[in-house]
């Protein structure tokens, strides 16, 4: 500041100094030019320094626009039958040939913007299984008529769109379409957050994954604790099923989300131990009234049916000493599962309901552990490359318990064992490979001819490879 004032005074006095020096012949023009050049050089250096300082400060500010996403491309060879009747007549399809599949399970684009004064926005568009494609074509075999054809199966979904007001780190209010923070997979579903080529099968089998609903969320972080509480519409019991339990009840097949019944969800995370996260989450809400079915209001049989869904979940994540260990335990209960099963099975064929029996209780538990072999190889560790060798075990059953009038499908319960590798050439890209096997339970069927068939359901081994990325693109 002092140098700026000095330069200003020098510049202001310079014309007067020149006039005074005009009466003094001993001061040459060369001296005047030199003095002027020195003043201008110092002023220029000072201005350049200011510009560099301002540019540095601006570059250190977090960007207002955030662009990111994640994506997966996988290939699987399943060494078991893909016939849709393989669980109904397992003895018929025991020796079927293997089958292979390529897939793009999830490709997501994320956009976020900080408006300032605590206001921000986030949006996430997800393309599942490659998205959808349709085309209008002229069919010569049908007299040149125009015909619409679906050329690619898949889904495109707005997974997130919310506006948030942040009052402090401890208090944030988020409104819009939000991830429901129940279970480990919903909160941590990016492909760099699990070892398997696909997302953990257990939580996917009993609850929506990724679960996103329109609602209001209050969240924040205080010390080593993070909390979140969410108000949202209830699930739709019309779309509950035997091997999916309540997972089909999220979202809506209509142009709006039915909200005759409301629900609440919560999550609490603790980070007190370095490298360890412990989390508890849950959900509660009625589901039977969240439908457009006209029979709900006219039939007295279902007058007092609520279909309350209760879910409790615990999950953890440990990342230290070259080990990554994750685990989860989820348990769910559905009231009036017998009434819901009877109602759904009586729905018309055009209904979006799978029209299946539904279990009263569901369970999913699992754990995985991986060790970074490259942590013991100095040259690879310096390059931040990682190679995890991992193993995973899961047990899950979407019909863990059933009401007396509900036909239990034993094939819905299984154990799953997997082992493989995750190679990270750089932080945000992972190449995966795994061998897995689904271990199913026993069956006992009476055929139409009165014959009793007993045995084990066919196990489901598979080999999968994939590549995935996850990250934010700031520039």
Short mmCIF file of C-alpha atoms in Angstrom, two decimals:
data_model
loop_
_atom_site.label_atom_id
_atom_site.label_comp_id
_atom_site.label_asym_id
_atom_site.label_seq_id
_atom_site.Cartn_x
_atom_site.Cartn_y
_atom_site.Cartn_z
CA UNK A 1 0.00 0.00 0.00
CA UNK A 2 2.82 2.39 0.87
CA UNK A 3 4.49 1.77 -2.49
CA UNK A 4 1.20 2.54 -4.26
CA UNK A 5 0.91 5.87 -2.45
CA UNK A 6 4.52 6.69 -3.25
CA UNK A 7 4.01 5.93 -6.92
CA UNK A 8 0.88 8.06 -6.98
CA UNK A 9 2.70 11.01 -5.43
CA UNK A 10 5.58 10.62 -7.83
CA UNK A 11 3.27 10.59 -10.82
CA UNK A 12 1.33 13.57 -9.51
CA UNK A 13 4.50 15.54 -8.88
CA UNK A 14 6.20 14.52 -12.09
CA UNK A 15 4.88 17.38 -14.31
CA UNK A 16 5.87 19.97 -11.68
CA UNK A 17 9.28 18.42 -11.34
CA UNK A 18 9.77 18.66 -15.08
CA UNK A 19 8.82 22.38 -15.13
CA UNK A 20 11.20 23.07 -12.28
CA UNK A 21 13.95 21.20 -13.99
CA UNK A 22 13.44 23.19 -17.21
CA UNK A 23 15.03 26.24 -15.50
CA UNK A 24 17.99 24.14 -14.43
CA UNK A 25 20.16 23.36 -17.43
CA UNK A 26 22.29 20.95 -15.44
CA UNK A 27 19.48 18.29 -15.52
CA UNK A 28 19.60 16.58 -18.89
CA UNK A 29 16.78 15.10 -20.93
CA UNK A 30 18.41 11.69 -20.43
CA UNK A 31 17.95 11.93 -16.65
CA UNK A 32 14.29 12.90 -17.09
CA UNK A 33 13.66 9.92 -19.36
CA UNK A 34 15.43 7.57 -16.98
CA UNK A 35 13.37 8.83 -14.02
CA UNK A 36 10.13 8.41 -15.96
CA UNK A 37 11.12 4.89 -17.08
CA UNK A 38 11.91 3.83 -13.50
CA UNK A 39 8.56 5.11 -12.22
CA UNK A 40 6.61 3.38 -14.99
CA UNK A 41 8.51 0.11 -14.49
CA UNK A 42 7.76 0.08 -10.77
CA UNK A 43 4.09 0.86 -11.43
CA UNK A 44 3.85 -1.92 -14.03
CA UNK A 45 5.46 -4.45 -11.68
CA UNK A 46 3.04 -3.50 -8.90
CA UNK A 47 0.01 -3.89 -11.18
CA UNK A 48 1.22 -7.28 -12.47
CA UNK A 49 1.66 -8.48 -8.90
CA UNK A 50 -1.90 -7.41 -8.06
CA UNK A 51 -3.30 -9.20 -11.10
CA UNK A 52 -1.46 -12.43 -10.22
CA UNK A 53 -2.75 -12.27 -6.65
CA UNK A 54 -6.36 -11.78 -7.79
CA UNK A 55 -6.07 -14.60 -10.34
CA UNK A 56 -4.69 -16.94 -7.68
CA UNK A 57 -7.50 -16.07 -5.27
CA UNK A 58 -10.09 -16.66 -8.00
CA UNK A 59 -8.56 -20.03 -8.96
CA UNK A 60 -8.68 -21.18 -5.34
CA UNK A 61 -12.44 -20.61 -5.13
CA UNK A 62 -14.53 -23.77 -5.59
CA UNK A 63 -16.23 -23.83 -9.01
CA UNK A 64 -19.90 -22.92 -9.01
CA UNK A 65 -20.70 -25.42 -11.75
CA UNK A 66 -20.00 -29.08 -10.99
CA UNK A 67 -20.09 -31.73 -13.71
CA UNK A 68 -19.60 -35.41 -12.98
CA UNK A 69 -21.03 -38.88 -13.17
CA UNK A 70 -20.28 -42.57 -13.28
CA UNK A 71 -20.75 -45.46 -15.68
CA UNK A 72 -20.34 -49.23 -16.01
CA UNK A 73 -19.86 -51.59 -18.95
CA UNK A 74 -19.94 -55.32 -18.16
CA UNK A 75 -19.93 -58.78 -19.68
CA UNK A 76 -21.25 -61.89 -17.94
CA UNK A 77 -21.32 -65.60 -18.72
CA UNK A 78 -23.99 -67.42 -16.69
CA UNK A 79 -23.47 -71.17 -16.36
CA UNK A 80 -27.12 -72.04 -15.77
CA UNK A 81 -30.42 -72.00 -17.62
CA UNK A 82 -32.09 -68.71 -18.51
CA UNK A 83 -35.48 -70.35 -19.07
CA UNK A 84 -38.19 -68.47 -17.18
CA UNK A 85 -39.57 -71.79 -15.87
CA UNK A 86 -36.25 -72.90 -14.33
CA UNK A 87 -37.53 -72.37 -10.77
CA UNK A 88 -40.88 -74.04 -11.40
CA UNK A 89 -39.38 -77.19 -12.96
CA UNK A 90 -35.72 -77.15 -11.90
CA UNK A 91 -35.15 -80.81 -12.77
CA UNK A 92 -35.99 -80.10 -16.41
CA UNK A 93 -33.36 -77.39 -16.87
CA UNK A 94 -30.48 -78.77 -14.84
CA UNK A 95 -28.28 -79.45 -17.86
CA UNK A 96 -29.15 -76.43 -19.98
CA UNK A 97 -26.37 -74.59 -21.80
CA UNK A 98 -24.76 -71.46 -20.44
CA UNK A 99 -25.68 -68.02 -21.75
CA UNK A 100 -23.85 -64.71 -22.01
CA UNK A 101 -24.81 -61.06 -21.74
CA UNK A 102 -23.29 -57.62 -22.32
CA UNK A 103 -24.78 -54.70 -20.47
CA UNK A 104 -24.47 -51.07 -19.44
CA UNK A 105 -26.07 -51.31 -15.98
CA UNK A 106 -25.79 -47.62 -15.11
CA UNK A 107 -24.50 -44.56 -16.93
CA UNK A 108 -25.12 -41.33 -15.02
CA UNK A 109 -24.55 -37.63 -15.75
CA UNK A 110 -24.44 -35.28 -12.77
CA UNK A 111 -24.81 -31.48 -12.86
CA UNK A 112 -24.68 -29.19 -9.85
CA UNK A 113 -24.62 -25.43 -9.42
CA UNK A 114 -23.94 -23.12 -6.49
CA UNK A 115 -26.14 -20.03 -6.79
CA UNK A 116 -24.57 -18.37 -3.77
CA UNK A 117 -25.97 -17.30 -0.37
CA UNK A 118 -26.42 -20.94 0.60
CA UNK A 119 -28.59 -21.90 -2.38
CA UNK A 120 -27.52 -24.77 -4.64
CA UNK A 121 -29.00 -27.22 -7.12
CA UNK A 122 -28.23 -30.80 -8.10
CA UNK A 123 -29.54 -33.01 -10.90
CA UNK A 124 -28.69 -36.53 -12.02
CA UNK A 125 -29.89 -38.32 -15.15
CA UNK A 126 -29.43 -42.10 -15.28
CA UNK A 127 -29.41 -44.37 -18.31
CA UNK A 128 -29.96 -47.96 -17.23
CA UNK A 129 -29.04 -50.85 -19.53
CA UNK A 130 -28.16 -48.50 -22.38
CA UNK A 131 -31.29 -46.37 -22.28
CA UNK A 132 -34.14 -46.76 -24.75
CA UNK A 133 -34.38 -46.43 -28.49
CA UNK A 134 -37.42 -46.35 -30.73
CA UNK A 135 -37.93 -45.59 -34.40
CA UNK A 136 -40.69 -45.10 -36.95
CA UNK A 137 -40.30 -47.40 -39.94
CA UNK A 138 -42.25 -48.16 -43.11
CA UNK A 139 -43.28 -51.82 -43.29
CA UNK A 140 -43.50 -52.99 -46.92
CA UNK A 141 -44.95 -56.32 -45.79
CA UNK A 142 -47.90 -54.41 -44.31
CA UNK A 143 -48.83 -52.22 -47.27
CA UNK A 144 -46.32 -49.47 -46.52
CA UNK A 145 -47.84 -48.62 -43.16
CA UNK A 146 -45.84 -46.71 -40.58
CA UNK A 147 -44.93 -48.70 -37.51
CA UNK A 148 -43.21 -47.78 -34.25
CA UNK A 149 -40.60 -50.26 -33.07
CA UNK A 150 -38.62 -50.47 -29.88
CA UNK A 151 -35.00 -51.11 -30.84
CA UNK A 152 -33.34 -51.06 -27.42
CA UNK A 153 -34.67 -52.02 -24.01
CA UNK A 154 -33.64 -49.98 -21.01
CA UNK A 155 -34.59 -47.03 -18.86
CA UNK A 156 -33.89 -43.33 -18.71
CA UNK A 157 -34.69 -41.81 -15.34
CA UNK A 158 -34.29 -38.51 -13.55
CA UNK A 159 -32.62 -39.93 -10.47
CA UNK A 160 -32.09 -36.62 -8.71
CA UNK A 161 -33.31 -33.04 -9.00
CA UNK A 162 -33.22 -30.92 -5.90
CA UNK A 163 -32.77 -27.37 -4.67
CA UNK A 164 -30.99 -26.90 -1.36
CA UNK A 165 -30.67 -24.13 1.18
CA UNK A 166 -27.64 -24.48 3.44
CA UNK A 167 -27.90 -22.56 6.68
CA UNK A 168 -24.70 -24.07 8.10
CA UNK A 169 -22.74 -27.31 7.93
CA UNK A 170 -25.12 -28.69 10.56
CA UNK A 171 -28.40 -27.63 8.92
CA UNK A 172 -29.26 -28.12 5.23
CA UNK A 173 -32.75 -28.27 3.75
CA UNK A 174 -33.07 -30.16 0.46
CA UNK A 175 -36.30 -30.24 -1.58
CA UNK A 176 -37.03 -32.15 -4.78
CA UNK A 177 -36.23 -35.61 -6.14
CA UNK A 178 -33.76 -37.15 -3.68
CA UNK A 179 -31.93 -40.40 -2.95
CA UNK A 180 -33.63 -42.23 -0.07
CA UNK A 181 -30.73 -42.88 2.35
CA UNK A 182 -31.78 -46.36 3.53
CA UNK A 183 -29.22 -49.18 3.33
CA UNK A 184 -25.60 -49.17 2.26
CA UNK A 185 -26.16 -49.46 -1.50
CA UNK A 186 -28.56 -46.54 -1.83
CA UNK A 187 -26.25 -44.14 -0.04
CA UNK A 188 -23.04 -45.50 -1.63
CA UNK A 189 -23.94 -46.87 -5.06
CA UNK A 190 -21.15 -45.66 -7.34
CA UNK A 191 -19.12 -48.48 -8.96
CA UNK A 192 -15.97 -47.48 -7.04
CA UNK A 193 -17.86 -48.09 -3.77
CA UNK A 194 -18.33 -51.86 -4.09
CA UNK A 195 -16.06 -54.65 -5.30
CA UNK A 196 -18.49 -56.70 -7.38
CA UNK A 197 -19.02 -56.17 -11.08
CA UNK A 198 -22.68 -55.57 -10.24
CA UNK A 199 -24.17 -53.89 -7.19
CA UNK A 200 -24.65 -56.06 -4.07
CA UNK A 201 -27.46 -58.50 -4.88
CA UNK A 202 -29.06 -58.67 -1.43
CA UNK A 203 -30.19 -55.09 -0.97
CA UNK A 204 -31.21 -54.97 -4.64
CA UNK A 205 -33.49 -57.96 -3.99
CA UNK A 206 -35.54 -56.51 -1.14
CA UNK A 207 -35.60 -52.72 -1.59
CA UNK A 208 -35.39 -50.18 -4.42
CA UNK A 209 -31.79 -49.56 -5.55
CA UNK A 210 -31.13 -46.83 -6.34
CA UNK A 211 -34.13 -45.60 -4.36
CA UNK A 212 -35.11 -42.05 -5.28
CA UNK A 213 -38.32 -40.21 -4.47
CA UNK A 214 -39.65 -36.66 -4.49
CA UNK A 215 -39.66 -35.28 -0.97
CA UNK A 216 -38.02 -33.05 1.62
CA UNK A 217 -34.77 -33.85 3.40
CA UNK A 218 -33.12 -32.22 6.41
CA UNK A 219 -29.47 -33.15 6.85
CA UNK A 220 -26.23 -31.95 8.33
CA UNK A 221 -22.97 -32.83 9.98
CA UNK A 222 -21.96 -32.11 13.58
CA UNK A 223 -18.49 -33.22 14.64
CA UNK A 224 -18.09 -36.91 13.83
CA UNK A 225 -21.80 -37.37 13.19
CA UNK A 226 -23.90 -36.95 10.06
CA UNK A 227 -27.70 -37.15 10.11
CA UNK A 228 -30.51 -37.09 7.56
CA UNK A 229 -34.29 -37.20 7.94
CA UNK A 230 -36.59 -37.38 4.92
CA UNK A 231 -40.32 -36.96 4.30
CA UNK A 232 -41.57 -38.76 1.16
CA UNK A 233 -44.57 -40.53 -0.41
CA UNK A 234 -45.20 -44.13 0.55
CA UNK A 235 -44.54 -47.15 -1.65
CA UNK A 236 -47.18 -48.63 -3.98
CA UNK A 237 -48.16 -52.15 -2.87
CA UNK A 238 -49.62 -53.00 -6.30
CA UNK A 239 -46.10 -53.62 -7.57
CA UNK A 240 -44.72 -55.70 -4.70
CA UNK A 241 -43.55 -59.19 -5.74
CA UNK A 242 -42.19 -62.53 -4.59
CA UNK A 243 -38.51 -62.16 -5.59
CA UNK A 244 -38.45 -58.35 -5.28
CA UNK A 245 -40.45 -57.85 -2.07
CA UNK A 246 -41.18 -54.07 -1.98
CA UNK A 247 -38.51 -52.88 -4.42
CA UNK A 248 -41.02 -52.48 -7.27
CA UNK A 249 -43.15 -50.09 -5.23
CA UNK A 250 -40.89 -47.07 -5.66
CA UNK A 251 -41.33 -44.56 -8.46
CA UNK A 252 -44.51 -44.70 -10.52
CA UNK A 253 -45.69 -46.17 -13.84
CA UNK A 254 -47.91 -43.12 -14.20
CA UNK A 255 -47.07 -39.52 -15.06
CA UNK A 256 -47.18 -38.63 -11.38
CA UNK A 257 -46.33 -40.22 -8.05
CA UNK A 258 -49.33 -41.34 -6.00
CA UNK A 259 -49.13 -39.86 -2.50
CA UNK A 260 -52.27 -40.99 -0.67
CA UNK A 261 -49.95 -42.30 2.06
CA UNK A 262 -46.75 -40.72 3.35
CA UNK A 263 -43.55 -42.16 4.77
CA UNK A 264 -40.41 -41.17 6.61
CA UNK A 265 -36.78 -42.26 6.32
CA UNK A 266 -33.66 -41.50 8.32
CA UNK A 267 -29.93 -42.16 8.38
CA UNK A 268 -27.21 -41.56 10.98
CA UNK A 269 -23.47 -41.95 10.20
CA UNK A 270 -20.61 -41.93 12.69
CA UNK A 271 -16.95 -41.26 11.79
CA UNK A 272 -15.36 -41.28 15.26
CA UNK A 273 -12.80 -43.97 14.40
CA UNK A 274 -10.36 -42.96 11.62
CA UNK A 275 -11.08 -44.93 8.46
CA UNK A 276 -14.34 -46.37 9.81
CA UNK A 277 -17.93 -45.37 9.08
CA UNK A 278 -20.83 -46.88 11.03
CA UNK A 279 -24.36 -46.23 9.76
CA UNK A 280 -27.91 -46.87 10.90
CA UNK A 281 -30.93 -46.17 8.69
CA UNK A 282 -34.62 -46.92 8.49
CA UNK A 283 -37.95 -46.41 6.73
CA UNK A 284 -41.62 -46.51 7.75
CA UNK A 285 -44.75 -45.87 5.70
CA UNK A 286 -48.09 -47.28 4.52
CA UNK A 287 -48.44 -48.64 0.99
CA UNK A 288 -51.88 -50.15 0.34
CA UNK A 289 -53.67 -46.86 -0.36
CA UNK A 290 -51.03 -45.65 -2.83
CA UNK A 291 -52.81 -46.91 -5.92
CA UNK A 292 -55.27 -45.94 -8.62
CA UNK A 293 -57.17 -49.22 -8.27
CA UNK A 294 -60.87 -48.44 -7.99
CA UNK A 295 -61.53 -51.51 -5.81
CA UNK A 296 -59.85 -49.87 -2.85
CA UNK A 297 -62.80 -47.64 -2.10
CA UNK A 298 -65.65 -50.02 -3.00
CA UNK A 299 -64.59 -53.28 -1.31
CA UNK A 300 -65.06 -53.75 2.45
CA UNK A 301 -62.66 -56.73 2.38
CA UNK A 302 -59.69 -54.36 2.29
CA UNK A 303 -61.16 -51.53 4.35
CA UNK A 304 -58.65 -51.65 7.23
CA UNK A 305 -55.62 -52.81 5.26
CA UNK A 306 -52.65 -50.44 5.55
CA UNK A 307 -49.70 -52.43 4.22
CA UNK A 308 -47.19 -50.75 6.51
CA UNK A 309 -43.60 -51.19 5.36
CA UNK A 310 -40.90 -51.13 8.05
CA UNK A 311 -37.21 -51.38 7.15
CA UNK A 312 -34.19 -51.23 9.45
CA UNK A 313 -30.62 -51.30 8.14
CA UNK A 314 -27.06 -51.24 9.46
CA UNK A 315 -23.98 -50.87 7.25
CA UNK A 316 -20.32 -50.06 7.72
CA UNK A 317 -17.22 -49.20 5.71
CA UNK A 318 -13.59 -49.57 6.80
CA UNK A 319 -10.67 -48.26 4.72
CA UNK A 320 -7.25 -48.36 6.39
CA UNK A 321 -3.95 -50.30 6.42
CA UNK A 322 -4.49 -51.31 2.76
CA UNK A 323 -7.73 -53.09 3.64
CA UNK A 324 -11.25 -52.17 2.51
CA UNK A 325 -14.06 -53.96 4.36
CA UNK A 326 -17.78 -53.33 3.93
CA UNK A 327 -20.89 -54.97 5.31
CA UNK A 328 -24.65 -54.62 5.69
CA UNK A 329 -27.62 -56.08 7.52
CA UNK A 330 -31.15 -55.20 6.40
CA UNK A 331 -34.47 -56.47 7.70
CA UNK A 332 -37.96 -55.54 6.53
CA UNK A 333 -41.52 -56.25 7.61
CA UNK A 334 -44.80 -55.78 5.69
CA UNK A 335 -48.14 -55.84 7.50
CA UNK A 336 -51.21 -57.35 5.80
CA UNK A 337 -49.02 -59.23 3.32
CA UNK A 338 -51.74 -61.88 2.90
CA UNK A 339 -54.37 -59.30 1.97
CA UNK A 340 -51.99 -57.54 -0.40
CA UNK A 341 -51.08 -60.86 -2.05
CA UNK A 342 -54.75 -61.74 -2.58
CA UNK A 343 -55.56 -58.27 -3.92
CA UNK A 344 -52.61 -58.13 -6.32
CA UNK A 345 -53.27 -61.59 -7.72
CA UNK A 346 -56.80 -60.50 -8.58
CA UNK A 347 -55.77 -57.42 -10.54
CA UNK A 348 -56.42 -57.38 -14.31
CA UNK A 349 -53.71 -58.41 -16.74
CA UNK A 350 -53.26 -54.83 -17.94
CA UNK A 351 -52.27 -53.74 -14.44
CA UNK A 352 -48.60 -52.82 -13.83
CA UNK A 353 -48.65 -55.24 -10.89
CA UNK A 354 -46.67 -58.51 -11.23
CA UNK A 355 -49.70 -60.16 -9.52
CA UNK A 356 -47.53 -62.31 -7.22
CA UNK A 357 -47.47 -63.49 -3.62
CA UNK A 358 -45.60 -61.16 -1.24
CA UNK A 359 -43.64 -62.14 1.86
CA UNK A 360 -44.29 -60.60 5.26
CA UNK A 361 -40.58 -60.37 6.11
CA UNK A 362 -37.41 -59.98 4.06
CA UNK A 363 -33.74 -60.10 4.95
CA UNK A 364 -30.42 -59.21 3.31
CA UNK A 365 -27.00 -59.44 4.89
CA UNK A 366 -23.51 -59.47 3.43
CA UNK A 367 -19.87 -58.56 3.83
CA UNK A 368 -16.90 -58.07 1.53
CA UNK A 369 -13.19 -57.56 2.16
CA UNK A 370 -10.36 -56.65 -0.18
CA UNK A 371 -6.60 -56.16 0.22
CA UNK A 372 -4.46 -53.92 -1.99
CA UNK A 373 -1.56 -56.07 -3.27
CA UNK A 374 0.10 -53.08 -4.95
CA UNK A 375 0.59 -51.49 -1.53
CA UNK A 376 3.56 -53.89 -1.16
CA UNK A 377 5.12 -52.92 -4.51
CA UNK A 378 6.87 -49.57 -4.18
CA UNK A 379 6.95 -48.44 -7.83
CA UNK A 380 3.22 -49.16 -8.31
CA UNK A 381 2.27 -47.59 -4.99
CA UNK A 382 4.05 -44.36 -6.02
CA UNK A 383 1.93 -44.26 -9.15
CA UNK A 384 -1.22 -44.56 -6.96
CA UNK A 385 -2.21 -47.79 -8.71
CA UNK A 386 -4.17 -50.33 -6.69
CA UNK A 387 -5.02 -53.99 -7.11
CA UNK A 388 -7.55 -55.39 -4.65
CA UNK A 389 -8.13 -59.11 -4.26
CA UNK A 390 -11.54 -59.51 -2.66
CA UNK A 391 -14.14 -61.94 -1.44
CA UNK A 392 -17.83 -61.40 -0.75
CA UNK A 393 -20.55 -63.38 1.01
CA UNK A 394 -24.30 -62.64 0.97
CA UNK A 395 -27.47 -64.20 2.25
CA UNK A 396 -30.83 -62.78 1.27
CA UNK A 397 -34.44 -63.88 1.07
CA UNK A 398 -37.31 -61.73 -0.19
CA UNK A 399 -39.77 -64.26 1.32
CA UNK A 400 -37.93 -64.88 4.58
CA UNK A 401 -41.31 -65.19 6.35
CA UNK A 402 -44.77 -65.53 4.84
CA UNK A 403 -48.37 -65.48 6.04
CA UNK A 404 -50.19 -68.82 6.18
CA UNK A 405 -52.23 -68.15 3.05
CA UNK A 406 -49.17 -67.03 1.04
CA UNK A 407 -47.30 -69.57 -1.09
CA UNK A 408 -43.63 -69.31 -0.17
CA UNK A 409 -41.18 -69.45 -3.07
CA UNK A 410 -38.10 -71.17 -1.67
CA UNK A 411 -35.93 -70.12 -4.60
CA UNK A 412 -36.18 -66.49 -3.44
CA UNK A 413 -33.79 -67.27 -0.59
CA UNK A 414 -30.15 -67.96 -1.40
CA UNK A 415 -26.53 -67.54 -0.45
CA UNK A 416 -24.08 -65.91 -2.83
CA UNK A 417 -20.29 -66.23 -2.74
CA UNK A 418 -17.98 -64.20 -4.96
CA UNK A 419 -14.24 -63.67 -5.38
CA UNK A 420 -12.28 -61.50 -7.77
CA UNK A 421 -10.06 -58.51 -8.38
CA UNK A 422 -10.39 -54.73 -8.73
CA UNK A 423 -7.59 -52.93 -10.59
CA UNK A 424 -7.34 -49.14 -10.37
CA UNK A 425 -4.90 -47.75 -12.98
CA UNK A 426 -5.91 -44.30 -11.73
CA UNK A 427 -8.17 -43.15 -8.90
CA UNK A 428 -11.40 -42.79 -10.86
CA UNK A 429 -11.26 -45.85 -13.13
CA UNK A 430 -11.60 -49.48 -12.06
CA UNK A 431 -11.40 -52.74 -14.02
CA UNK A 432 -13.25 -55.62 -12.35
CA UNK A 433 -13.42 -59.38 -12.67
CA UNK A 434 -15.22 -61.89 -10.45
CA UNK A 435 -16.46 -65.44 -10.23
CA UNK A 436 -19.66 -65.90 -8.26
CA UNK A 437 -22.08 -68.66 -7.42
CA UNK A 438 -25.62 -68.46 -6.11
CA UNK A 439 -26.38 -71.34 -3.73
CA UNK A 440 -30.13 -72.04 -3.69
CA UNK A 441 -32.19 -74.07 -1.25
CA UNK A 442 -34.25 -77.24 -1.63
CA UNK A 443 -37.64 -77.71 -3.29
CA UNK A 444 -40.58 -80.08 -2.93
CA UNK A 445 -43.28 -79.94 -5.60
CA UNK A 446 -46.35 -82.00 -6.34
CA UNK A 447 -46.83 -82.34 -10.09
CA UNK A 448 -50.20 -82.30 -11.83
CA UNK A 449 -50.01 -86.08 -11.94
CA UNK A 450 -49.70 -86.29 -8.14
CA UNK A 451 -45.98 -87.13 -8.20
CA UNK A 452 -43.77 -85.54 -5.52
CA UNK A 453 -40.57 -83.95 -6.84
CA UNK A 454 -37.81 -83.25 -4.30
CA UNK A 455 -34.32 -81.90 -4.68
CA UNK A 456 -32.17 -78.79 -4.75
CA UNK A 457 -32.73 -75.82 -7.00
CA UNK A 458 -29.95 -75.50 -9.52
CA UNK A 459 -27.05 -73.36 -8.32
CA UNK A 460 -26.18 -70.31 -10.42
CA UNK A 461 -22.45 -69.85 -11.12
CA UNK A 462 -21.28 -66.94 -13.26
CA UNK A 463 -18.14 -65.14 -14.44
CA UNK A 464 -18.23 -61.38 -14.98
CA UNK A 465 -15.83 -58.66 -16.06
CA UNK A 466 -16.38 -54.94 -16.30
CA UNK A 467 -14.91 -51.47 -16.44
CA UNK A 468 -16.27 -48.41 -14.64
CA UNK A 469 -15.50 -44.82 -13.78
CA UNK A 470 -16.71 -42.39 -11.16
CA UNK A 471 -15.74 -38.78 -10.62
CA UNK A 472 -16.25 -35.02 -10.94
CA UNK A 473 -14.99 -33.03 -13.90
CA UNK A 474 -14.06 -29.56 -12.68
CA UNK A 475 -12.37 -28.26 -15.81
#
